[in-house]
Short mmCIF file of C-alpha atoms in Angstrom, two decimals:
data_model
loop_
_atom_site.label_atom_id
_atom_site.label_comp_id
_atom_site.label_asym_id
_atom_site.label_seq_id
_atom_site.Cartn_x
_atom_site.Cartn_y
_atom_site.Cartn_z
CA MET A 1 -9.88 6.08 31.12
CA SER A 2 -13.50 4.91 30.39
CA GLU A 3 -13.76 6.47 26.97
CA THR A 4 -14.72 4.17 24.01
CA ALA A 5 -14.29 4.45 20.36
CA ARG A 6 -16.26 2.95 17.51
CA THR A 7 -13.86 0.17 16.06
CA VAL A 8 -14.15 -2.34 13.20
CA VAL A 9 -13.49 -5.92 14.59
CA ILE A 10 -13.68 -9.39 13.19
CA GLU A 11 -14.51 -12.38 15.38
CA ALA A 12 -14.22 -14.88 12.44
CA PHE A 13 -12.46 -15.05 9.16
CA GLY A 14 -14.64 -14.59 5.99
CA GLY A 15 -16.24 -12.19 3.62
CA PRO A 16 -17.11 -8.52 4.20
CA GLU A 17 -20.11 -9.70 6.25
CA VAL A 18 -17.75 -10.58 9.16
CA LEU A 19 -16.79 -6.93 9.72
CA GLU A 20 -18.46 -5.65 12.96
CA LEU A 21 -18.55 -2.13 14.45
CA GLN A 22 -18.10 -2.31 18.19
CA ASP A 23 -17.48 0.22 20.93
CA ARG A 24 -14.03 -0.55 22.44
CA PRO A 25 -12.20 1.17 25.39
CA VAL A 26 -9.33 3.25 24.34
CA GLY A 27 -7.22 3.61 27.45
CA GLU A 28 -3.96 5.56 28.17
CA PRO A 29 -0.58 5.18 26.51
CA GLY A 30 2.22 3.19 28.17
CA PRO A 31 5.89 3.69 27.64
CA GLY A 32 6.74 4.04 23.88
CA GLN A 33 2.99 4.42 22.99
CA VAL A 34 0.80 7.30 21.91
CA ARG A 35 -3.00 7.86 21.83
CA ILE A 36 -4.11 9.14 18.52
CA ARG A 37 -7.59 10.60 17.62
CA HIS A 38 -8.13 9.72 13.96
CA LYS A 39 -9.43 12.07 11.44
CA ALA A 40 -9.52 9.49 8.52
CA CYS A 41 -8.45 5.87 7.87
CA GLY A 42 -6.94 4.17 4.83
CA LEU A 43 -8.04 0.99 3.08
CA ASN A 44 -5.68 -1.48 1.65
CA PHE A 45 -5.50 -5.01 0.29
CA ILE A 46 -3.59 -6.26 3.35
CA ASP A 47 -6.89 -5.60 5.36
CA VAL A 48 -8.69 -8.05 3.00
CA TYR A 49 -5.87 -10.69 3.44
CA GLN A 50 -6.31 -10.32 7.26
CA ARG A 51 -10.11 -10.48 7.14
CA THR A 52 -10.12 -13.63 5.00
CA GLY A 53 -7.36 -15.28 7.08
CA LEU A 54 -4.74 -15.45 4.25
CA TYR A 55 -2.66 -13.49 6.76
CA PRO A 56 -3.96 -14.96 10.09
CA LEU A 57 -4.69 -12.94 13.08
CA GLN A 58 -5.54 -13.97 16.61
CA LEU A 59 -9.26 -13.47 16.87
CA PRO A 60 -11.08 -11.36 17.74
CA HIS A 61 -9.06 -8.60 16.29
CA ALA A 62 -9.53 -5.03 15.13
CA LEU A 63 -8.60 -4.31 11.50
CA GLY A 64 -6.89 -1.51 9.55
CA MET A 65 -3.25 -0.65 9.02
CA GLU A 66 -3.23 3.14 8.21
CA ALA A 67 -4.69 6.38 9.44
CA SER A 68 -4.09 10.00 10.25
CA GLY A 69 -5.10 12.26 13.17
CA VAL A 70 -3.99 14.23 16.12
CA ILE A 71 -1.88 12.96 19.10
CA GLU A 72 -3.91 13.15 22.35
CA ALA A 73 -1.52 11.65 24.82
CA VAL A 74 2.19 10.54 24.79
CA GLY A 75 3.73 7.81 26.86
CA ASP A 76 7.19 7.76 28.52
CA GLY A 77 10.17 7.63 26.17
CA VAL A 78 8.36 9.07 23.11
CA THR A 79 10.43 12.03 21.89
CA HIS A 80 9.45 12.61 18.19
CA LEU A 81 5.77 13.35 18.86
CA ASN A 82 3.89 15.72 21.27
CA VAL A 83 0.30 16.26 22.32
CA GLY A 84 -1.51 18.14 19.64
CA ASP A 85 0.85 17.10 16.78
CA ARG A 86 -0.67 16.10 13.39
CA ALA A 87 0.29 12.65 12.58
CA ALA A 88 -0.03 9.72 10.13
CA TYR A 89 1.08 6.09 10.07
CA ALA A 90 1.06 2.72 8.38
CA SER A 91 1.87 0.32 11.10
CA ALA A 92 1.22 -2.94 12.91
CA PRO A 93 -0.64 -4.07 14.92
CA PRO A 94 -3.93 -3.85 12.87
CA GLY A 95 -6.56 -1.57 14.48
CA ALA A 96 -6.67 1.64 12.42
CA TYR A 97 -10.38 1.36 11.65
CA THR A 98 -11.39 3.25 14.70
CA GLU A 99 -12.08 6.74 15.99
CA ALA A 100 -9.17 6.60 18.54
CA ARG A 101 -6.53 4.08 19.60
CA VAL A 102 -3.42 3.59 21.75
CA MET A 103 -0.56 2.19 19.79
CA PRO A 104 3.22 2.02 19.52
CA ALA A 105 4.73 5.37 18.59
CA ALA A 106 7.86 4.26 16.56
CA GLN A 107 6.09 4.13 13.18
CA VAL A 108 3.66 7.12 13.79
CA CYS A 109 5.08 10.05 11.79
CA PRO A 110 4.67 13.85 12.24
CA LEU A 111 2.46 14.99 9.33
CA PRO A 112 3.44 18.20 7.59
CA ASP A 113 0.94 20.99 7.73
CA GLU A 114 0.82 21.20 3.84
CA ILE A 115 -0.78 17.69 3.77
CA GLY A 116 -4.40 17.22 4.66
CA PHE A 117 -5.55 14.49 7.00
CA ASP A 118 -7.47 12.77 4.10
CA GLU A 119 -4.32 12.60 2.11
CA GLY A 120 -2.33 11.48 5.07
CA ALA A 121 -4.61 8.50 5.68
CA ALA A 122 -4.68 7.58 1.98
CA MET A 123 -0.88 7.71 1.30
CA MET A 124 1.12 6.21 4.16
CA LEU A 125 0.87 2.47 3.34
CA LYS A 126 0.88 2.87 -0.38
CA GLY A 127 3.49 5.58 -0.42
CA LEU A 128 5.93 3.87 1.86
CA THR A 129 5.44 0.81 -0.27
CA VAL A 130 6.50 2.70 -3.37
CA ASP A 131 9.42 4.15 -1.42
CA TYR A 132 10.82 0.72 -0.55
CA LEU A 133 10.15 -0.62 -4.09
CA PHE A 134 12.12 2.19 -5.71
CA HIS A 135 14.74 2.84 -3.07
CA ARG A 136 15.31 -0.13 -0.78
CA THR A 137 14.72 -3.34 -2.72
CA THR A 138 17.05 -3.36 -5.70
CA PRO A 139 19.15 -0.59 -7.23
CA LEU A 140 17.26 1.47 -9.79
CA SER A 141 18.77 4.28 -11.90
CA ARG A 142 17.50 6.97 -14.27
CA GLY A 143 16.71 5.26 -17.57
CA ASP A 144 15.88 1.85 -16.11
CA THR A 145 12.56 0.22 -17.12
CA VAL A 146 10.07 -1.19 -14.74
CA LEU A 147 6.88 -3.19 -15.30
CA PHE A 148 4.20 -2.26 -12.78
CA HIS A 149 0.99 -4.25 -12.46
CA ALA A 150 -2.24 -2.66 -11.28
CA ALA A 151 -0.91 0.64 -12.20
CA ALA A 152 -4.22 2.47 -11.69
CA GLY A 153 -4.56 1.40 -8.07
CA GLY A 154 -3.55 3.33 -4.98
CA VAL A 155 0.01 2.17 -5.08
CA GLY A 156 0.15 2.18 -8.81
CA LEU A 157 -0.72 5.87 -9.28
CA ILE A 158 1.91 6.81 -6.69
CA ALA A 159 4.43 4.60 -8.51
CA CYS A 160 3.70 6.11 -11.91
CA GLN A 161 4.36 9.59 -10.52
CA TRP A 162 7.41 8.49 -8.52
CA ALA A 163 8.97 6.81 -11.51
CA LYS A 164 8.43 9.87 -13.71
CA SER A 165 10.10 12.06 -11.01
CA GLU A 166 13.14 9.93 -11.02
CA GLY A 167 13.55 9.37 -14.78
CA ILE A 168 12.50 5.69 -14.69
CA THR A 169 10.46 4.30 -17.59
CA LEU A 170 7.30 2.64 -16.15
CA ILE A 171 5.21 0.26 -18.18
CA GLY A 172 1.82 -0.02 -16.40
CA THR A 173 -0.85 -2.74 -16.70
CA ALA A 174 -4.48 -2.28 -15.77
CA GLY A 175 -7.75 -4.06 -16.56
CA SER A 176 -9.65 -1.41 -18.61
CA ASP A 177 -8.82 1.32 -21.14
CA GLU A 178 -10.15 3.82 -18.62
CA LYS A 179 -7.70 2.67 -15.96
CA CYS A 180 -4.78 2.63 -18.48
CA GLU A 181 -5.57 6.21 -19.42
CA LEU A 182 -5.56 7.08 -15.63
CA ALA A 183 -2.11 5.56 -15.20
CA LYS A 184 -0.84 7.29 -18.35
CA ALA A 185 -2.10 10.59 -17.02
CA HIS A 186 -0.20 9.99 -13.72
CA GLY A 187 3.12 9.45 -15.44
CA ALA A 188 3.31 5.86 -16.85
CA THR A 189 5.45 5.90 -20.01
CA HIS A 190 3.46 3.01 -21.55
CA VAL A 191 0.22 1.28 -20.60
CA ILE A 192 -1.19 -2.21 -21.29
CA ASN A 193 -4.75 -3.33 -21.04
CA TYR A 194 -4.06 -6.86 -19.80
CA ARG A 195 -7.66 -7.95 -20.73
CA THR A 196 -7.28 -7.16 -24.36
CA GLU A 197 -3.43 -7.54 -24.89
CA ASN A 198 -0.94 -10.19 -23.92
CA PHE A 199 1.17 -8.13 -21.49
CA THR A 200 4.28 -10.34 -21.94
CA GLU A 201 4.27 -9.92 -25.69
CA LYS A 202 3.56 -6.18 -25.44
CA VAL A 203 6.45 -5.71 -22.96
CA ARG A 204 8.89 -7.51 -25.26
CA GLU A 205 7.63 -5.32 -28.16
CA LEU A 206 8.04 -2.08 -26.15
CA THR A 207 11.52 -2.98 -25.01
CA GLY A 208 12.79 -4.13 -28.38
CA GLY A 209 12.80 -7.75 -27.12
CA LYS A 210 15.23 -6.99 -24.26
CA GLY A 211 12.72 -7.08 -21.35
CA VAL A 212 12.48 -4.92 -18.26
CA ASP A 213 15.02 -4.44 -15.37
CA VAL A 214 12.44 -4.98 -12.67
CA VAL A 215 8.80 -6.20 -12.33
CA MET A 216 6.83 -4.90 -9.46
CA ASP A 217 3.83 -7.11 -8.96
CA SER A 218 0.99 -7.02 -6.35
CA VAL A 219 -1.45 -9.12 -8.41
CA GLY A 220 0.08 -12.45 -7.57
CA ALA A 221 -1.02 -15.72 -9.01
CA ASP A 222 -2.52 -14.34 -12.33
CA THR A 223 0.51 -12.41 -13.51
CA PHE A 224 3.50 -14.27 -11.98
CA GLU A 225 4.59 -16.51 -14.74
CA GLY A 226 4.09 -13.85 -17.40
CA SER A 227 6.00 -11.43 -15.38
CA LEU A 228 9.10 -13.68 -15.26
CA ASP A 229 9.05 -13.69 -19.04
CA CYS A 230 9.12 -9.90 -19.18
CA LEU A 231 12.50 -9.67 -17.38
CA LYS A 232 15.75 -9.25 -19.04
CA PRO A 233 18.60 -11.49 -17.93
CA LEU A 234 19.62 -10.80 -14.28
CA GLY A 235 16.40 -8.94 -13.80
CA MET A 236 14.55 -8.69 -10.44
CA MET A 237 11.05 -9.90 -9.81
CA ILE A 238 9.45 -8.09 -6.80
CA SER A 239 6.30 -9.92 -5.78
CA PHE A 240 4.73 -7.70 -3.10
CA GLY A 241 0.96 -8.73 -3.04
CA ASN A 242 -1.59 -11.33 -3.83
CA ALA A 243 -4.62 -9.49 -5.21
CA SER A 244 -5.60 -12.47 -7.43
CA GLY A 245 -4.47 -15.09 -4.98
CA PRO A 246 -1.06 -16.30 -3.61
CA VAL A 247 1.66 -17.30 -6.06
CA PRO A 248 1.90 -21.14 -6.24
CA PRO A 249 5.12 -22.95 -5.23
CA VAL A 250 7.97 -22.13 -7.71
CA ASN A 251 10.68 -24.44 -8.97
CA ILE A 252 13.70 -22.26 -8.35
CA GLY A 253 15.49 -23.67 -11.27
CA ILE A 254 13.20 -21.80 -13.71
CA LEU A 255 14.98 -18.59 -12.60
CA GLY A 256 18.29 -20.01 -14.03
CA GLN A 257 16.60 -21.08 -17.17
CA LYS A 258 15.03 -17.68 -17.75
CA GLY A 259 18.23 -15.69 -17.47
CA SER A 260 19.61 -15.98 -13.92
CA LEU A 261 16.62 -13.95 -12.67
CA LYS A 262 16.32 -12.68 -9.01
CA ILE A 263 13.10 -12.84 -6.98
CA THR A 264 12.05 -11.36 -3.67
CA ARG A 265 8.90 -11.18 -1.57
CA PRO A 266 9.20 -8.08 0.62
CA THR A 267 6.74 -6.61 3.01
CA LEU A 268 6.49 -2.94 4.09
CA PHE A 269 6.54 -3.84 7.74
CA THR A 270 10.09 -5.32 7.54
CA HIS A 271 11.34 -2.06 5.98
CA ILE A 272 9.65 0.27 8.57
CA ALA A 273 10.44 -1.94 11.64
CA ASP A 274 13.38 0.38 12.46
CA HIS A 275 12.18 3.61 13.86
CA ALA A 276 14.90 5.73 12.09
CA ALA A 277 14.40 4.04 8.78
CA CYS A 278 10.62 4.43 8.96
CA GLN A 279 10.84 8.23 9.75
CA ALA A 280 13.37 8.77 6.89
CA MET A 281 11.11 6.96 4.41
CA ALA A 282 8.17 8.98 5.52
CA ARG A 283 10.15 12.19 5.09
CA ARG A 284 11.07 11.27 1.57
CA LEU A 285 7.39 10.47 0.84
CA PHE A 286 6.28 13.78 2.25
CA GLY A 287 8.88 15.57 0.30
CA LYS A 288 7.55 13.97 -2.92
CA VAL A 289 3.92 15.19 -2.07
CA THR A 290 4.74 18.71 -0.69
CA GLY A 291 7.12 19.24 -3.68
CA GLY A 292 4.25 18.40 -6.03
CA GLU A 293 5.96 15.46 -7.62
CA VAL A 294 3.31 13.05 -6.26
CA LYS A 295 -0.32 13.86 -5.90
CA ILE A 296 -2.57 11.63 -3.80
CA ARG A 297 -5.66 10.76 -5.62
CA ILE A 298 -8.64 9.76 -3.35
CA ASP A 299 -11.44 8.32 -5.60
CA GLN A 300 -13.58 6.56 -2.96
CA ARG A 301 -14.84 7.70 0.43
CA PHE A 302 -16.89 5.51 2.83
CA PRO A 303 -18.25 6.30 6.19
CA LEU A 304 -16.77 3.86 8.86
CA GLU A 305 -20.16 2.08 9.25
CA GLN A 306 -20.00 1.20 5.48
CA ILE A 307 -16.71 -0.71 5.89
CA ALA A 308 -18.24 -3.91 4.32
CA ASP A 309 -19.10 -1.98 1.14
CA ALA A 310 -15.64 -0.59 0.99
CA HIS A 311 -14.10 -4.07 1.20
CA GLY A 312 -16.45 -5.30 -1.44
CA ALA A 313 -15.52 -2.52 -3.83
CA LEU A 314 -11.83 -3.09 -3.38
CA GLU A 315 -12.04 -6.94 -3.87
CA ALA A 316 -14.15 -6.40 -6.97
CA ARG A 317 -11.38 -4.08 -8.44
CA GLN A 318 -14.05 -1.38 -8.71
CA THR A 319 -11.66 1.17 -7.15
CA THR A 320 -8.92 3.48 -8.57
CA GLY A 321 -6.47 5.52 -6.65
CA SER A 322 -6.86 5.46 -2.87
CA THR A 323 -9.91 4.90 -0.64
CA ILE A 324 -10.40 6.37 2.73
CA LEU A 325 -12.82 5.77 5.64
CA GLU A 326 -14.42 8.97 7.01
CA LEU A 327 -15.06 9.49 10.65
#
């Protein structure tokens, strides 16, 4: 097939200026693959990590991990999708910033009719991340307390609503009073402006000195040490991102000194690697959205050709909620 699709590609690691829009051939799906015509694409911090080389890719490489659209062709062995189906995904390999692509089918999920394509593109990576944080990383029960950094971001606003829907107390941090109010409006029990308050001291105050059961931290270097001091004995630190830079090497002995703490560094792609697990996680996420417990907030929209501006806004922490690329 000679059809081409506009696709965002990098040929070198660097700033937003390395993002190029190229016409690339699409092709036909092989066994276990589908061809999907995108309606919208999602934007995530992992895209920045890949662009800068923090998460290295073999260059040149297309970028983007999340999109929604319509299935145009199905390869042999694919049974959960048909031509014409609405679908959405968060999946490797990168390449979602495009009009159409051929890709592995296992992590592409049928999208319910009640969920729009824009929402589908905005929710998959962030929503599936929240699912594994709350359901697959460490046991959480009604009444438990979680500290969630960057609570007004795309993942954070979903997490605030998810926690409220399951009776979990969520203490959210954000970098402005406006962002704190946004997190509170989406279900955070308490909010802390980390620019004007010491979040560790405030968490201790809010928990009567006990600390929280779990910290969920996508910020990384800036919040790591303070987060450990927010945990109660036997608490779990989930470090799942590096928005402020990677966490420096840790002396594991400090976990014993601070109360036999636990720590993990998960990635979404481990959790969704199994087809059945991925589809089950997506159904749980879709259920939260169609049931009204989670609303997907899209606060920024950029045309595909303004991808550099979109990356710049995300890195400068000028975004709230989710950001999508319009095709």
